[in-house]
Coordinates of C-alpha atoms and ligand atoms in Angstrom, one line a residue:
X1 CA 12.2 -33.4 -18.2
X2 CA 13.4 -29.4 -18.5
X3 CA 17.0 -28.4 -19.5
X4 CA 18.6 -26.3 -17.0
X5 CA 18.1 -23.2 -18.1
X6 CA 20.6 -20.0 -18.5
X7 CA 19.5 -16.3 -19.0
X8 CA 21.6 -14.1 -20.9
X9 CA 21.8 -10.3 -21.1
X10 CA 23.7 -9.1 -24.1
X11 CA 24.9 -5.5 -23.8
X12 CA 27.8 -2.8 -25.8
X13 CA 29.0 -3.0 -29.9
X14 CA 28.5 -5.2 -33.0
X15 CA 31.7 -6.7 -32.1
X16 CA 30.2 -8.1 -28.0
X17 CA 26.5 -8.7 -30.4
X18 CA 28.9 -11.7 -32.3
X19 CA 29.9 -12.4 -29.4
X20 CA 26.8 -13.0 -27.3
X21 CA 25.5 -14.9 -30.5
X22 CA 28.9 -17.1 -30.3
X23 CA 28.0 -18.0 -26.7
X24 CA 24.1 -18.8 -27.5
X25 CA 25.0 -21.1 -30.5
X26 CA 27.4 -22.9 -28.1
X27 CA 24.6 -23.2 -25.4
X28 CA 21.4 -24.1 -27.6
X29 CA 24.0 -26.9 -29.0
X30 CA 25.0 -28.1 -25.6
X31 CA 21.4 -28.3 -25.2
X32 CA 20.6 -25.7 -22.4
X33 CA 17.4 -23.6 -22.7
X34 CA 18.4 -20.2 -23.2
X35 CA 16.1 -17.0 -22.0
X36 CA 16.4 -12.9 -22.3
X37 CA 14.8 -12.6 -19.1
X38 CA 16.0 -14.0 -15.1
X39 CA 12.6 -16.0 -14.4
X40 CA 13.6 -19.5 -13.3
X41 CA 16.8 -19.3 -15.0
X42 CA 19.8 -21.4 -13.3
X43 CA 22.4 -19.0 -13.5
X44 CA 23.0 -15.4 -15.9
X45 CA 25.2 -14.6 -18.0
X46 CA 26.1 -10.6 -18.7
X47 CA 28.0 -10.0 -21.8
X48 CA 29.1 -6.5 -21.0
X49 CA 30.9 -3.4 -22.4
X50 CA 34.1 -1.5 -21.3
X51 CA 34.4 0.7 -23.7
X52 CA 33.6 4.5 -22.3
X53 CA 32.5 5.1 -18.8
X54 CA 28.7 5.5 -19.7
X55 CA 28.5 2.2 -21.2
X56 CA 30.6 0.8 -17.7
X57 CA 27.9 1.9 -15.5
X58 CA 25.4 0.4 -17.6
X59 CA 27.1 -2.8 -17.7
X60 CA 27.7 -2.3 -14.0
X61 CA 24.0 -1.6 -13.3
X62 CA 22.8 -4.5 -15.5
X63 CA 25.3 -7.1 -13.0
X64 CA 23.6 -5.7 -10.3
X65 CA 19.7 -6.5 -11.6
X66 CA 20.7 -9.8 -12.6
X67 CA 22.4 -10.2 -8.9
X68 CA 19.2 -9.2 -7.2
X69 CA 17.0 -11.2 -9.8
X70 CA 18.9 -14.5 -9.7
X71 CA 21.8 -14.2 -8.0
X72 CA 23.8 -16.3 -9.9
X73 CA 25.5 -14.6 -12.5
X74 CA 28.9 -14.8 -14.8
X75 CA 30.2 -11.8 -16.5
X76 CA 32.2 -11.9 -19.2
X77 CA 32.7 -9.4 -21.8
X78 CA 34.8 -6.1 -22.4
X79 CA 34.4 -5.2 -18.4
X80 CA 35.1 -8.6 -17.4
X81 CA 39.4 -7.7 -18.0
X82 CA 38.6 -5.3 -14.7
X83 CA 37.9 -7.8 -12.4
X84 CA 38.7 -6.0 -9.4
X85 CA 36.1 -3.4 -10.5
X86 CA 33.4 -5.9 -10.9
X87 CA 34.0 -7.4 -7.5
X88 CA 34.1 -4.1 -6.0
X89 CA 30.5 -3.5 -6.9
X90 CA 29.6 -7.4 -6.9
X91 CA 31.3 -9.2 -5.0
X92 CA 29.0 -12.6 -5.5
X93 CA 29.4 -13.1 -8.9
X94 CA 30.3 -16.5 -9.6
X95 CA 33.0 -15.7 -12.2
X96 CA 34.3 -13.1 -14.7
X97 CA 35.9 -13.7 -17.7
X98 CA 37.1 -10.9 -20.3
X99 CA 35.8 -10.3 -24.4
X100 CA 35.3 -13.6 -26.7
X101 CA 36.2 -15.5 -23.7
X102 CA 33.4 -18.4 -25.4
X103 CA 35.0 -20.9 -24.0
X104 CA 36.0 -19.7 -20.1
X105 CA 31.8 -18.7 -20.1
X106 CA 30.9 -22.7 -21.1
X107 CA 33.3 -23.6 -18.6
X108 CA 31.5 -21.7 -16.1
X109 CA 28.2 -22.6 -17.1
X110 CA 29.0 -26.3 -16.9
X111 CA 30.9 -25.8 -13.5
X112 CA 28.0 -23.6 -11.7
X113 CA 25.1 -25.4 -13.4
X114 CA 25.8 -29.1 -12.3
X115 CA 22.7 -30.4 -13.6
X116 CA 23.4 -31.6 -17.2
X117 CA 21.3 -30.8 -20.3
X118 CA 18.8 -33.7 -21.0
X119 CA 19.4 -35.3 -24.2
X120 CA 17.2 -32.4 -26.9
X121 CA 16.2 -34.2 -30.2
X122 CA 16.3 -30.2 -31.2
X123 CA 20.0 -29.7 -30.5
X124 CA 20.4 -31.0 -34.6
X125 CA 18.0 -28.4 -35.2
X126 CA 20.9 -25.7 -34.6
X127 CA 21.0 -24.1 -37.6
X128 CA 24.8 -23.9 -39.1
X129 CA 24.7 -20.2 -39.2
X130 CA 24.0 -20.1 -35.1
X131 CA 21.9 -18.3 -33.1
X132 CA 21.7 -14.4 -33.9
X133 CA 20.2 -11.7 -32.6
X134 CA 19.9 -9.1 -35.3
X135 CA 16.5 -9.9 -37.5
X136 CA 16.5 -12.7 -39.8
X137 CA 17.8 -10.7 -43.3
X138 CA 21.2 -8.6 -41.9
X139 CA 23.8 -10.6 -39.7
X140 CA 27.1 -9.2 -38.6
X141 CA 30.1 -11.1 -39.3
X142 CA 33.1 -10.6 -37.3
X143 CA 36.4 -11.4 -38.8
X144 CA 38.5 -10.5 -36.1
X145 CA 39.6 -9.9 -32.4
X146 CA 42.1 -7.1 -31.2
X147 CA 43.8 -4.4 -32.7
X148 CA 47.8 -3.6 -33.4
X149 CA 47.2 0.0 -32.6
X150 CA 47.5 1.5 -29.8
X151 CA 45.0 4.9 -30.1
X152 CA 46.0 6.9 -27.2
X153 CA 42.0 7.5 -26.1
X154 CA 41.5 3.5 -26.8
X155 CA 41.2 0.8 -24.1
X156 CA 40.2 -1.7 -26.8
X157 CA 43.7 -3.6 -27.2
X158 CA 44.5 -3.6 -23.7
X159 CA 41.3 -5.6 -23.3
X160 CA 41.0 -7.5 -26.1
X161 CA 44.8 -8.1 -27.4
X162 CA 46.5 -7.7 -30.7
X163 CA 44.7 -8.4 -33.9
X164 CA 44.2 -11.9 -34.3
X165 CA 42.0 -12.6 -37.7
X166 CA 40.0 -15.6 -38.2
X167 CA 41.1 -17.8 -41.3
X168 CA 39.5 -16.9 -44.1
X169 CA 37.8 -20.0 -45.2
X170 CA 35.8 -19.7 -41.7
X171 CA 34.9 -16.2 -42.7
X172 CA 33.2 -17.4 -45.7
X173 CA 31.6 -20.5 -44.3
X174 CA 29.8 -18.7 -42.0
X175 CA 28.6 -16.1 -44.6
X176 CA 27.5 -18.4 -46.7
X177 CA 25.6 -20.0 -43.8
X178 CA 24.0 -16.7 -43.2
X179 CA 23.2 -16.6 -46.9
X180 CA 21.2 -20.0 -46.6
X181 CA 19.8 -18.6 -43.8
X182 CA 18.0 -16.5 -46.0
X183 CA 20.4 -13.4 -44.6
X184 CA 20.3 -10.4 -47.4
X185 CA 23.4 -8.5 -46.0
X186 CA 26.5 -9.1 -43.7
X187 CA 28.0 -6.2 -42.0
X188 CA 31.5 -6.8 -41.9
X189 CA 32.9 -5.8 -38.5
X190 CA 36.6 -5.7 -36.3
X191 CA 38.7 -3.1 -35.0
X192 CA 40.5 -2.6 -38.1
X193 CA 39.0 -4.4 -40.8
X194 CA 41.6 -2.8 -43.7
X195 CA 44.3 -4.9 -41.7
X196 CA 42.6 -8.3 -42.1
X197 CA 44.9 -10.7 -42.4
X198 CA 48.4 -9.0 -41.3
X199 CA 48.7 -11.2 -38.5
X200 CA 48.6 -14.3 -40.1
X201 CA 51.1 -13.0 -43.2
X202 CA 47.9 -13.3 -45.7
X203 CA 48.2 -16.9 -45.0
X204 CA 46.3 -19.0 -47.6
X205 CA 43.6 -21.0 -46.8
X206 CA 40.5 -23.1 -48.7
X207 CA 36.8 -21.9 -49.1
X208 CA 34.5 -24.3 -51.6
X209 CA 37.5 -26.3 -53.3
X210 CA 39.3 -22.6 -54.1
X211 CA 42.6 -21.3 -52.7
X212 CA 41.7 -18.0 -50.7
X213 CA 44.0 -15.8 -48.9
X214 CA 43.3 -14.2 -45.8
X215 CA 43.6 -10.8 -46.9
X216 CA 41.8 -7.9 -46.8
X217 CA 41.3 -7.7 -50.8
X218 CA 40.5 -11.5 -51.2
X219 CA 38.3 -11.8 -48.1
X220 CA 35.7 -8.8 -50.2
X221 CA 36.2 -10.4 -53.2
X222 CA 34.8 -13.6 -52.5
X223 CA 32.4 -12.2 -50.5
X224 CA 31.1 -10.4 -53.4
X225 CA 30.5 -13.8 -55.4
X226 CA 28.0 -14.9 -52.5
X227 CA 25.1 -12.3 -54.4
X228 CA 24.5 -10.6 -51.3
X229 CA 24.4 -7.1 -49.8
X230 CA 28.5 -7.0 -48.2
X231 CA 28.5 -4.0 -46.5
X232 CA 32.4 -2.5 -44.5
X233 CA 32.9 -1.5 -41.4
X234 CA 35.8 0.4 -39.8
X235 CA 38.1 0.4 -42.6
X236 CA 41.3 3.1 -42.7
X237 CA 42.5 5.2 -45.9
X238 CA 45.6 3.0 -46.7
X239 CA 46.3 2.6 -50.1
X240 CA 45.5 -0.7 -50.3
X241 CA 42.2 0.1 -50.3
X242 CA 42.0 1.5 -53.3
X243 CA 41.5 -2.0 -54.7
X244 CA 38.4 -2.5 -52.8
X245 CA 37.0 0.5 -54.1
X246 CA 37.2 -1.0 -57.4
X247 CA 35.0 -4.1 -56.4
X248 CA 32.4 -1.5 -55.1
X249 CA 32.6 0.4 -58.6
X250 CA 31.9 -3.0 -60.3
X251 CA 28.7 -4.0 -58.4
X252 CA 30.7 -6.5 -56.3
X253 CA 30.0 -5.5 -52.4
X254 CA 28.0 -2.5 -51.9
X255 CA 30.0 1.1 -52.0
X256 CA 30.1 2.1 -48.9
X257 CA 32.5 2.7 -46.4
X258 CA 32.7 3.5 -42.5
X259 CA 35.9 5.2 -42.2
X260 CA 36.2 6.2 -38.2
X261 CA 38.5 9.6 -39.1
X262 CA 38.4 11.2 -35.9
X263 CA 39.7 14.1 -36.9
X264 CA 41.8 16.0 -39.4
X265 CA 44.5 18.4 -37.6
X266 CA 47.6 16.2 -38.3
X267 CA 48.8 17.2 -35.0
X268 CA 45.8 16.0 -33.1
X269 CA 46.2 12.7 -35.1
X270 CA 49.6 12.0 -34.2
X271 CA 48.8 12.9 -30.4
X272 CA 45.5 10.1 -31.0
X273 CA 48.2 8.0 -32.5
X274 CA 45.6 7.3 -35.0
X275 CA 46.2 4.1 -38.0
X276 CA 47.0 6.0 -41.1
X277 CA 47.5 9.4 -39.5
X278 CA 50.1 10.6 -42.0
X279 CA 47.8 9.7 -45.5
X280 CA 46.8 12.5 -47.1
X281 CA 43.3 11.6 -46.7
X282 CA 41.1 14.1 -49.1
X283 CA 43.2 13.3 -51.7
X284 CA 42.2 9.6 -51.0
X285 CA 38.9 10.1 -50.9
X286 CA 39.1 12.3 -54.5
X287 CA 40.5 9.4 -55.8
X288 CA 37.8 6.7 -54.5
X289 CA 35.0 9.2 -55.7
X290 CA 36.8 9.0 -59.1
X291 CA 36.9 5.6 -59.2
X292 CA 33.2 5.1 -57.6
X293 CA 31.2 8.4 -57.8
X294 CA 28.2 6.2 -55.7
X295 CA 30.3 5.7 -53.0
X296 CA 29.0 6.8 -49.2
X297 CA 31.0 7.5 -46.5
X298 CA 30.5 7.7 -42.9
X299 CA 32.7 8.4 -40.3
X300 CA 33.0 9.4 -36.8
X301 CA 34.7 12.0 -35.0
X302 CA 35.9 13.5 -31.6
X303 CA 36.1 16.9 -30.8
X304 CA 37.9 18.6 -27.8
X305 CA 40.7 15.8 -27.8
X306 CA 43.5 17.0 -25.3
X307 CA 45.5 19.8 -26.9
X308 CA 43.1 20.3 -29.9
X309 CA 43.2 24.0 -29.9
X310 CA 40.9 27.0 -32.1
X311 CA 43.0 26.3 -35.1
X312 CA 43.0 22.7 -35.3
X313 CA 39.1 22.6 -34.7
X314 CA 38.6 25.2 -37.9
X315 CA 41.2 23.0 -39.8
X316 CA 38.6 20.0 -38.8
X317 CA 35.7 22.2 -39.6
X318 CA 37.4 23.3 -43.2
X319 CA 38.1 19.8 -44.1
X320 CA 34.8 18.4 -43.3
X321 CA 33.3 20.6 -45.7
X322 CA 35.7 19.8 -48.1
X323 CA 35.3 16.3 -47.5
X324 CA 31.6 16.1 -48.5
X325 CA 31.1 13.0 -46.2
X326 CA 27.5 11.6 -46.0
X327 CA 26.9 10.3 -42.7
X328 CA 28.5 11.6 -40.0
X329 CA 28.4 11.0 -35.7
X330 CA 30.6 13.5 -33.4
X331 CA 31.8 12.7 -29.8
X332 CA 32.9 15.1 -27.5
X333 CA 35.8 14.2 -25.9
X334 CA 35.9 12.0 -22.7
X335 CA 38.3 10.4 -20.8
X336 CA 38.3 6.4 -20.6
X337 CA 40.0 5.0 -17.4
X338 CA 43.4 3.3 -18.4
X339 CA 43.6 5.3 -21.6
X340 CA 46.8 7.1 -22.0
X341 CA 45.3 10.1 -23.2
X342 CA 44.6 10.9 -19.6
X343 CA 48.0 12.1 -19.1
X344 CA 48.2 14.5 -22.2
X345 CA 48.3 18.3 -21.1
X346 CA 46.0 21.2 -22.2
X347 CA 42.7 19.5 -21.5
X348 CA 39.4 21.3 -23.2
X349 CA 36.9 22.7 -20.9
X350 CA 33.5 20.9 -21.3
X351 CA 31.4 24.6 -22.0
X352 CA 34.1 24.8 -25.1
X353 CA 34.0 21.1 -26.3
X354 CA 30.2 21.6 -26.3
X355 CA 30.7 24.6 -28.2
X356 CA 32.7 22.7 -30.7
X357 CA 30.6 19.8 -31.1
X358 CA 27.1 22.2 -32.0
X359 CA 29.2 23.6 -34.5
X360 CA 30.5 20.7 -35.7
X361 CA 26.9 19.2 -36.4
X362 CA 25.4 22.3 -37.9
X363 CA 28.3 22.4 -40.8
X364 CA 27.7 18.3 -41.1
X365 CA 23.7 18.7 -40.9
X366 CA 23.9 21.1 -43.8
X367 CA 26.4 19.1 -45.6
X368 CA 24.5 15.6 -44.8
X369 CA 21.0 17.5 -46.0
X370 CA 22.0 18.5 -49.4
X371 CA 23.8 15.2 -50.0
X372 CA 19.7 13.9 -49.2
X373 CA 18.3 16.3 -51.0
X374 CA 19.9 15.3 -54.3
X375 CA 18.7 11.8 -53.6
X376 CA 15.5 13.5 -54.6
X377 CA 13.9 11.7 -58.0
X378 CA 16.4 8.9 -57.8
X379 CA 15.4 5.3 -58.4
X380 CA 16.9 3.3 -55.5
X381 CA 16.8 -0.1 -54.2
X382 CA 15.7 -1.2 -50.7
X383 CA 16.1 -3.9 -48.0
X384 CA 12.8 -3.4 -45.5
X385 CA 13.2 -3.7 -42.1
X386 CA 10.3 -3.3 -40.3
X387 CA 6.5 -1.4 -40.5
X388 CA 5.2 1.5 -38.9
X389 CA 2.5 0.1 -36.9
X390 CA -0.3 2.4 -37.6
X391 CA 0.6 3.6 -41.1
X392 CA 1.1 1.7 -44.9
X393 CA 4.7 2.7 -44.5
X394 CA 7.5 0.3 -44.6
X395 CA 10.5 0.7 -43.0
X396 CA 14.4 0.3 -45.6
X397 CA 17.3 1.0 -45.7
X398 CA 19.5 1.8 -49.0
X399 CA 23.0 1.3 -49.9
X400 CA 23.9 3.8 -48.7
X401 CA 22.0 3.3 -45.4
X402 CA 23.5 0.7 -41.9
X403 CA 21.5 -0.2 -39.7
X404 CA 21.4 1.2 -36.3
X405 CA 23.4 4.0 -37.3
X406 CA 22.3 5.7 -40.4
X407 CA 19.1 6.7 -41.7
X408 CA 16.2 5.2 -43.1
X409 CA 14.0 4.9 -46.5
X410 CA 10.4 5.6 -45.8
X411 CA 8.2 3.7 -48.4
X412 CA 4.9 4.7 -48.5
X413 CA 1.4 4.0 -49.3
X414 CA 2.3 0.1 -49.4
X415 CA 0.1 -2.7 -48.8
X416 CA 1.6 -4.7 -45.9
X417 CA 0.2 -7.7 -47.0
X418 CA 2.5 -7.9 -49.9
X419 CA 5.6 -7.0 -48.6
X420 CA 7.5 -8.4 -45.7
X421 CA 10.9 -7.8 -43.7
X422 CA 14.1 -8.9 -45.8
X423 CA 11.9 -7.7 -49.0
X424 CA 14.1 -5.9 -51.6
X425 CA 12.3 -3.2 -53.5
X426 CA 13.0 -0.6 -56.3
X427 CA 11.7 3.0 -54.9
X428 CA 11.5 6.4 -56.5
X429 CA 13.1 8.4 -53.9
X430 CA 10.1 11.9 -53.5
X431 CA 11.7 14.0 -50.1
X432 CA 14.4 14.2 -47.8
X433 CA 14.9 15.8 -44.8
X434 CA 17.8 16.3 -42.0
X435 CA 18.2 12.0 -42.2
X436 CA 15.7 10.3 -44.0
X437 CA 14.9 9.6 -47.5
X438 CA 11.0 9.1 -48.5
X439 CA 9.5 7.1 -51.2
X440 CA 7.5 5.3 -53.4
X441 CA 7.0 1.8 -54.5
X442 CA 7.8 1.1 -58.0
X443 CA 8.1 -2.7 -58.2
X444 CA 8.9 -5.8 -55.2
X445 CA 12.3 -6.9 -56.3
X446 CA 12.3 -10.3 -53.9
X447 CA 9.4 -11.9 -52.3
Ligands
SF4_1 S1 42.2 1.3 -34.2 FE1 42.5 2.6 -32.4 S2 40.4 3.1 -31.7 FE2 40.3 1.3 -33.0 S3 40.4 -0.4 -31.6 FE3 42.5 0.0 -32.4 S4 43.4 1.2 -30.8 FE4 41.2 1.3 -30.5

């Protein structure tokens, strides 16, 4: 006898990714089938984004497939706190819940899928570290929900509360799972992953017999002794950080940092109402480099914010150059529905936030290229993620490289046989262009 069966459609960030994972690990253990697709499924569940209009519609569209597929669906997700929106469109869902709403969704399931699981022998078989849908050798791990700030072009809290952080001994259970897993790097992700721990006063907890707080500092250190890549996501320039930067500069977690800036005029900061608006941030980052001179940075930014004017965008312009960042993405401006940034005056025409944003990226592509270029002759290790199909290439990432986002390490004239995905290797780094790094094999660190 079958399992009922539930297809799932996982759409938006990192942060929805953990939790699509969260809800298929709690599925596969109740012992439903799960499926990617609609065919023969019992019900659907969409896991879908809020976060800027584009990524609505999608999650709108993707509702309306699985509606005229199956016809049985449950949202939940980012979108899902806009009920009235959903029901507007699609009217016949069977329920909406909002983000990391894990349990609401098994409620649901259980409710509109009557028919219980049939005992599964398998359902031990879940392995500890859950279900996951990145490939087998990089995992995110989410040590958070919500965020205390309150960005003025941000719907995030509004949807998804204050920052509430997971204790810290869970944090490390599960990446030590991952580890056994046979996971080579975590991602570390939240909204603001410098303020780990605020909420709960740094409140100490237990991982492997040890005392532990749950704290930003202590959370990186201890992921450091697991011998894996530990790579940070959306962290701000407090001062505190500066500690962190030291377990980088000792080989502890890798030195890297994703630092969302979004800009640099202090006055267009303060009308973002941006975490750490008032640090002087170059002087930060002199000091990390100092400290760490491997470091990488990446940031993001948005240009043609309401009010930004000629002189703040040349400010932005004259401090990315000074800033020497490595990996960069730029955003123009748009408005997010709910966001109080709607109401601020002097909005930018499009033809000039266009304008702003080409000449944004050429002074980053130059800047980004030369930082490549220097790569050039380097011995570097990397973590392969895939093949070309037709070529002896393989396809890695460095230290300095996150997936999805950054660029890649082209390895080439391999022999596939040898090497698979999850495979560390030591490279000689021979060209670079706009992006990408290009290499060759010296020696197969892992097998
Ligand atoms: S830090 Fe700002 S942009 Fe990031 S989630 Fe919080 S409010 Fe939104």
């Amino acid at each position: 006898m079958k399992s009922p069966k539930v297809g799932f459609v996982s759409l938006g960030c990192p942060k929805a990714l953990v939790d699509s994972e969260r809800i298929l690990t709690q599925l596969k253990t109740e012992g439903y089938d799960v499926a990617s697709d609609y065919d023969g499924a019992d019900l659907v569940v969409v896991n879908t984004c809020g976060f800027i209009e584009s990524a609505v519609q999608e999650s709108l569209d993707a509702i309306g497939e699985a509606m005229s597929s199956n016809g049985r669906v449950i949202v939940t997700g980012c979108l899902g706190k806009d009920e009235d929106k959903i029901r507007q469109m699609h009217p016949n869902v069977l329920k909406v819940t909002g983000p990391a709403a894990y349990q609401d969704v098994m409620e649901a399931v259980r409710e509109y899928v009557p028919e219980k699981p049939k005992h599964n022998p398998f359902i031990d078989l879940v392995p500890d570290h859950g279900i996951r849908l990145t490939p087998k050798h990089y995992a995110y791990l989410k040590i958070s929900e919500g965020c205390n700030h309150r960005c003025t072009f941000c719907i995030i809290p509004s949807m998804r509360g204050d920052l509430v952080s997971r204790p810290v001994g869970s944090v490390l259970n599960e990446a030590q799972a991952l580890k056994k897993a046979g996971v080579k790097e975590v991602l570390v992700i939240s909204q603001d992953t410098s303020a780990y721990g605020v909420d709960t006063k740094y409140k100490l907890d237990f991982w492997n017999g040890q005392p532990v707080k749950t704290k930003f500092y202590d959370m990186c250190e201890a992921l450091g002794q697991l011998g894996i890549w530990v790579r940070l996501h959306y962290v701000y320039p407090y001062p505190h950080v500066d500690a962190v930067i030291d377990l980088m500069a000792q080989g502890k977690i890798l030195p890297y940092l994703d630092i969302p800036f979004q800009h640099a005029s202090p006055r267009i900061l303060k009308l973002m109402k941006r975490p750490a608006h008032s640090e002087n941030t170059l002087d930060r980052l002199k000091v990390w480099r100092e400290k760490c001179p491997d470091l990488v940075l990446r940031s993001t930014f948005v240009v043609g914010f309401p009010g930004e004017t000629e002189e703040d965008f040349q400010m932005l312009l004259d401090w990315l150059q000074e800033a020497q960042l490595d990996r960069v993405g730029c955003f123009t401006y748009s408005p997010v529905e709910g966001a109080t940034a709607n109401d601020l005056p002097d909005h930018v025409p499009e033809e000039v936030k266009q304008e702003r944003y080409e000449r944004f990226m050429e002074v980053q592509q130059a800047i980004s290229a030369a930082k490549l270029q220097k790569r050039i002759g380097q011995t570097m290790t990397v973590l392969v993620d895939d093949f070309e199909e037709e070529f002896p290439v393989a396809v890695a990432r460095s230290y300095a490289d996150a997936p999805e986002i950054d660029g890649n390490v082209f390895v080439e004239d391999i022999d596939k046989s040898q090497i698979k995905a999850g495979d560390l290797l030591e490279v000689e780094i021979t060209d670079a262009d706009e992006y990408d790094l290009f290499a060759k094999l010296i020696r197969i660190k892992t097998a």
